[in-house]
Tab-separated table of C-alpha atoms in Angstrom:
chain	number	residue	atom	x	y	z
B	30	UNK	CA	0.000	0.000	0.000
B	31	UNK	CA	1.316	3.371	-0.057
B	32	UNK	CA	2.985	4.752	2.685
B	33	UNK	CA	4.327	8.444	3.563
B	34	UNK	CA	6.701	8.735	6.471
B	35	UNK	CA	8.283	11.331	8.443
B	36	UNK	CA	10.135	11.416	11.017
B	37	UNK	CA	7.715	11.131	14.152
B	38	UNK	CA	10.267	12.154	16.613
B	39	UNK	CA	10.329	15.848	17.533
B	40	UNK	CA	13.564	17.206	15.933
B	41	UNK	CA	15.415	20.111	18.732
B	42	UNK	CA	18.154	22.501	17.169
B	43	UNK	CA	19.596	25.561	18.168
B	44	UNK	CA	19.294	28.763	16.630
B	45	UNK	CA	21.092	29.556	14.099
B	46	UNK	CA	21.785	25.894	13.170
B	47	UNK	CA	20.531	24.162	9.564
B	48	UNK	CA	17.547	21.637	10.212
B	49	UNK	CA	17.055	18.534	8.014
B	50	UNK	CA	13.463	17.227	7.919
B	51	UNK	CA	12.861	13.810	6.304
B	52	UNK	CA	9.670	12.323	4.191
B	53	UNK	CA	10.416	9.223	2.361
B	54	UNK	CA	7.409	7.244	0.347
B	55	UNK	CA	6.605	3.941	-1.418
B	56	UNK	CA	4.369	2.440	-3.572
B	57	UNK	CA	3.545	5.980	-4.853
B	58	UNK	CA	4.974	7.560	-8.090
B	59	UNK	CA	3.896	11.125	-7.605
B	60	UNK	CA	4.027	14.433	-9.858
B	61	UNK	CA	5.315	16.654	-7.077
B	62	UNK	CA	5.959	17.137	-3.732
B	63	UNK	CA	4.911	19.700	-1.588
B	64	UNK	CA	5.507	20.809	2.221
B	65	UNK	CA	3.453	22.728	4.481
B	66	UNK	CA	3.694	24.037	7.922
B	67	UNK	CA	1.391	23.859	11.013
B	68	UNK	CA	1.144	25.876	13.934
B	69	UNK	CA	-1.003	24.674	16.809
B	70	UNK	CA	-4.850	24.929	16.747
B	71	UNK	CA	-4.484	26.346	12.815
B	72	UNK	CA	-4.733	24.813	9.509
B	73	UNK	CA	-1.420	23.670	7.761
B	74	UNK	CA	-0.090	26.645	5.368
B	75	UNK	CA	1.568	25.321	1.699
B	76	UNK	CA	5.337	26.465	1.972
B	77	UNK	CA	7.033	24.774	-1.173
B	78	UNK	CA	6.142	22.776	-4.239
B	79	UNK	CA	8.964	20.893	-6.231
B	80	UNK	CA	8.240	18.705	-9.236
B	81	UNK	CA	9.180	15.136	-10.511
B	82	UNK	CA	11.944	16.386	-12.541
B	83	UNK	CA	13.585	19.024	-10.074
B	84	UNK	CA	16.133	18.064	-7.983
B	85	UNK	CA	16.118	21.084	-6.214
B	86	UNK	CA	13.875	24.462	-5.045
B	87	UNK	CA	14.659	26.972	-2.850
B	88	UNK	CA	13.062	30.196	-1.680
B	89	UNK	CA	14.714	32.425	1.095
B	90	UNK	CA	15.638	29.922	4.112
B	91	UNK	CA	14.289	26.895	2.823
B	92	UNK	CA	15.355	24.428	0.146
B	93	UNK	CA	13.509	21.009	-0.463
B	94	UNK	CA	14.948	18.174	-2.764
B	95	UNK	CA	13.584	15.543	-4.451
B	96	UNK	CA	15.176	11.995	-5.206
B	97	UNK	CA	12.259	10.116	-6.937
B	98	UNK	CA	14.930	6.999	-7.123
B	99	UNK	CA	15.492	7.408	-3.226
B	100	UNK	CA	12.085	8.019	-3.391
B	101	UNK	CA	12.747	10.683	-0.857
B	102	UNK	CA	12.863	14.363	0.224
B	103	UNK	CA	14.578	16.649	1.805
B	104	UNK	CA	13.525	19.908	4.092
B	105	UNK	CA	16.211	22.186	4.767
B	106	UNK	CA	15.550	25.304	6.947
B	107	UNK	CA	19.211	27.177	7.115
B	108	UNK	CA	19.873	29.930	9.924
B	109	UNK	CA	16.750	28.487	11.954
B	110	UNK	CA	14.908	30.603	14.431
B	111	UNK	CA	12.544	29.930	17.153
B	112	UNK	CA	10.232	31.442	15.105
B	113	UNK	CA	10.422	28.550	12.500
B	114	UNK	CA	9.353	26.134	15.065
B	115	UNK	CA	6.448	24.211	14.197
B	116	UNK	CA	5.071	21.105	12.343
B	117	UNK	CA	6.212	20.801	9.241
B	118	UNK	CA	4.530	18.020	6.871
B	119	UNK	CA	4.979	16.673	3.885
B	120	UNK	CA	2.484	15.947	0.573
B	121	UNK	CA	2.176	13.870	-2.159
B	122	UNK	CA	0.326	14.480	-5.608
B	123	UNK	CA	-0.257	11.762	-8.331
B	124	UNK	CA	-0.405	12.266	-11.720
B	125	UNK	CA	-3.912	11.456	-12.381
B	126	UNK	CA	-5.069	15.762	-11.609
B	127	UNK	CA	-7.734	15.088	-8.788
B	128	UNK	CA	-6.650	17.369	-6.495
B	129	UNK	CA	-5.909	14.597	-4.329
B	130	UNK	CA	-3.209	15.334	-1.582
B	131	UNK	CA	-1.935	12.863	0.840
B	132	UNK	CA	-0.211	13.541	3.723
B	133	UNK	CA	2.925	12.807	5.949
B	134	UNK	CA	2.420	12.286	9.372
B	135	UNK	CA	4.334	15.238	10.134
B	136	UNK	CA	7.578	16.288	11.721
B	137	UNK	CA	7.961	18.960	14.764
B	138	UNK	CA	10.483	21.036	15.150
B	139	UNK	CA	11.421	22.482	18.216
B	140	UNK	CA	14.610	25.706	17.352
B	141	UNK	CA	16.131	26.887	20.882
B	142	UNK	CA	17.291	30.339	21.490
Q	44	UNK	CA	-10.332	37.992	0.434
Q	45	UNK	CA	-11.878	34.751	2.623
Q	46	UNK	CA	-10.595	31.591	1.250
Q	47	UNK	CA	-11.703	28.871	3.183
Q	48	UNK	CA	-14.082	29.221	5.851
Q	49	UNK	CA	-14.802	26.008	8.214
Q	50	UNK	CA	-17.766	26.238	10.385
Q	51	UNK	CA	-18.326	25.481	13.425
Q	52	UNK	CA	-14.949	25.698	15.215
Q	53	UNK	CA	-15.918	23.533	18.202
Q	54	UNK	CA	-18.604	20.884	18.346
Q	55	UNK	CA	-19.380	18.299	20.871
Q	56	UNK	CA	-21.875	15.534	19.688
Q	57	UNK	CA	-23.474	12.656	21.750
Q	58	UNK	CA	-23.334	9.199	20.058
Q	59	UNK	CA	-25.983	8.588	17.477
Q	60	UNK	CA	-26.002	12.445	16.694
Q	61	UNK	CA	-25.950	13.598	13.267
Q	62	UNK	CA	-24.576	16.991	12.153
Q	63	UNK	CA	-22.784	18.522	9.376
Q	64	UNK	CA	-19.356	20.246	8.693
Q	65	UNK	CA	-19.448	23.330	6.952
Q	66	UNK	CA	-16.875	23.935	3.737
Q	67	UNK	CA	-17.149	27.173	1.333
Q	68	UNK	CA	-14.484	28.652	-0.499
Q	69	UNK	CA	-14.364	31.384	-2.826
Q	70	UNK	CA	-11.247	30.510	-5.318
Q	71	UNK	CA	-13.191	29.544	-7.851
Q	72	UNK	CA	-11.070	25.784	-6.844
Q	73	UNK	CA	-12.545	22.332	-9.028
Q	74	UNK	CA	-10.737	20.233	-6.117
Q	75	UNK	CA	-12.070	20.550	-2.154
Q	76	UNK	CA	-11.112	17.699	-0.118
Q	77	UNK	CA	-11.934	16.582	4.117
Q	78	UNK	CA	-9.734	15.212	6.298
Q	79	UNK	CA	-8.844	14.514	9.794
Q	80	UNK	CA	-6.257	14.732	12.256
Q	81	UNK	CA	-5.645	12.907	15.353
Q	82	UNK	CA	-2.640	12.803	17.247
Q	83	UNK	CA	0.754	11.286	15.689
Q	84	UNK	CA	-1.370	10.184	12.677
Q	85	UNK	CA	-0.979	13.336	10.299
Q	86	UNK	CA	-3.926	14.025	8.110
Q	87	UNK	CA	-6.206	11.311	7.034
Q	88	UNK	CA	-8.028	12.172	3.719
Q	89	UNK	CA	-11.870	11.194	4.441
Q	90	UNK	CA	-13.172	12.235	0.750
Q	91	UNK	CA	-12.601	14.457	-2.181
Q	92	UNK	CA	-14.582	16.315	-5.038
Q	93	UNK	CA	-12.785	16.939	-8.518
Q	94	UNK	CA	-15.914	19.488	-9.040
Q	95	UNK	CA	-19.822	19.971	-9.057
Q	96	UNK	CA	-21.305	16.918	-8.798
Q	97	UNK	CA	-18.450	14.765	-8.318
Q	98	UNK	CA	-17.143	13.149	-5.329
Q	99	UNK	CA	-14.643	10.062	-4.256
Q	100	UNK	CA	-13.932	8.257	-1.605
Q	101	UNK	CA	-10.509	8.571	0.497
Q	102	UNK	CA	-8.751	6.373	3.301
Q	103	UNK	CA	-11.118	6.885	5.826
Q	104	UNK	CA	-14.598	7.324	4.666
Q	105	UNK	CA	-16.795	5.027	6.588
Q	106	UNK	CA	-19.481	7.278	8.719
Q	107	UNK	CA	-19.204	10.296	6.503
Q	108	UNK	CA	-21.038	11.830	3.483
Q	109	UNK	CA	-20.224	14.429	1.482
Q	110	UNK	CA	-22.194	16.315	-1.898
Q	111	UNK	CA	-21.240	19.104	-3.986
Q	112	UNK	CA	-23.934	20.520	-5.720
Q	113	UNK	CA	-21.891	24.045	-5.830
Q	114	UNK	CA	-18.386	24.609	-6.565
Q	115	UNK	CA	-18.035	26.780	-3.459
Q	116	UNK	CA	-19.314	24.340	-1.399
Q	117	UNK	CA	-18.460	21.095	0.390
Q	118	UNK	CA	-20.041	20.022	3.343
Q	119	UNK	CA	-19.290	17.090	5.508
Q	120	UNK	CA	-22.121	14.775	7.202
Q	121	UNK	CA	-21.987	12.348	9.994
Q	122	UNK	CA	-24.854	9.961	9.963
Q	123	UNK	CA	-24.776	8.753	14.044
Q	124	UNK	CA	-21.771	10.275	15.516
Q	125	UNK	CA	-19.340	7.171	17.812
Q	126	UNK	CA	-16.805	8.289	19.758
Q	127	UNK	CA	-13.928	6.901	17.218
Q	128	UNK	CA	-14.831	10.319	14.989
Q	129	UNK	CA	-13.886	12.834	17.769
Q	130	UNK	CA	-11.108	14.174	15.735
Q	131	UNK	CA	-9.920	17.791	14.436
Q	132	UNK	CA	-11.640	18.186	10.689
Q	133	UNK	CA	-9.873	20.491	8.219
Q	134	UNK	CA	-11.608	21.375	4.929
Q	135	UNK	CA	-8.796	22.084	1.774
Q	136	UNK	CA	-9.537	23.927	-1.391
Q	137	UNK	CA	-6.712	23.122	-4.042
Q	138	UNK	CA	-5.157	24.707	-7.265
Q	139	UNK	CA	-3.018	22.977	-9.173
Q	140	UNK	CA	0.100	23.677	-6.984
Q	141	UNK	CA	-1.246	23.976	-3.332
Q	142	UNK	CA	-3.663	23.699	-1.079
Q	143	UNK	CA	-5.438	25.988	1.125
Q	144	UNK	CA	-7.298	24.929	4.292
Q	145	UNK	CA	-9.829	26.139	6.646
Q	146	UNK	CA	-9.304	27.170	10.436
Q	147	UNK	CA	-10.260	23.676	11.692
Q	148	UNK	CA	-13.106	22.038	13.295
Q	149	UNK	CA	-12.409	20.401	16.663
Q	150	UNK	CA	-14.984	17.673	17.082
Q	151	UNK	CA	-15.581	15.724	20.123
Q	152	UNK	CA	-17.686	12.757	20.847
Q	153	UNK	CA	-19.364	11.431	24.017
């Protein structure tokens, strides 16, 4: 069946530091990947989209890749702040345009002053 | 500039209660989608709608209808309400690159 996982365990860092969030998937051959973040008691906001063929995307502090032979990706957040702490999850898309998103379990991250 | 509005925010339901979720968006979005979230287990997709009059079936359907007779609109029913659905409900309203979801509805049954 297919299966999205992230890392369930809270990741800590300090401030300032680069954190590394994991989502790795089977049985799935999706179009693109996305990843969103979620506060507490809100609704998870979209944060980055990369597609099948990209490797790579980046926009300010973040940068997601994409191995679709790993059949992983990456979720970098460089110069973290506590600010960026929250739940960060991960999505997958098929091909077959239903608007049809399935989700990670999610990570949290916890950055320390 | 609304987006996605979810209604109620809270709801507590004795077993065998019906109600229904509330879903409207105002994208002009073919795809609006349910799911759940419950602790550790991420978001559960309950059902979908690719537009008007169409809707599909996700993981975790069993106790819940949904219709779209509008494009702005998706609502959510539970037939008779068991404990095992107390849950927090989001409502999503997709383009083609992301989705956008409503406050949350914290449902709890007793």
């Amino acid at each position: 069946s297919q299966k999205i996982e992230q890392n369930s365990e809270a990741l800590n860092i300090q401030e300032g530091k680069t954190a590394t969030l994991t989502c790795n998937y089977t049985n799935y051959s999706p179009a693109y990947l996305q990843w969103y973040r979620q506060d507490p008691g809100r609704g998870p906001v979209f944060l980055l989209l990369i597609r099948e063929n990209e490797k790579e995307k980046r926009k300010e502090r973040l940068k997601v890749t994409f191995d679709t032979t790993l059949k992983q990706s990456l979720f970098h957040i460089t110069a973290s702040q506590p600010a960026d702490s929250a739940t960060y999850l991960c999505a997958l898309y098929g091909s077959s345009n239903t608007g049809k998103l399935i989700f990670g379990q999610g990570t949290t991250l916890q950055v320390k002053p | 500039n609304a987006g996605v509005t979810q209604t109620p925010k809270f709801q507590v339901l004795k077993t065998g209660q019906s109600m229904t979720l509330q879903c409207a968006q105002d994208m002009n979005h073919e795809y609006m989608s349910w799911y759940r979230q419950d602790p550790g287990m991420g978001l559960r997709l309950i059902h979908y709608s690719v537009g008007a009059g169409i809707t599909d079936q996700g993981e975790v359907p069993n106790g819940y209808n949904v219709s779209r007779s509008t494009t702005e609109d998706f609502p959510l029913r539970l037939l008779s309400a068991a404990p095992s659905q107390t849950s927090v409900y989001f409502c999503a309203s997709t383009s083609r690159t992301e989705a956008f979801f409503g406050q949350g509805t914290r449902l709890t049954v007793v």
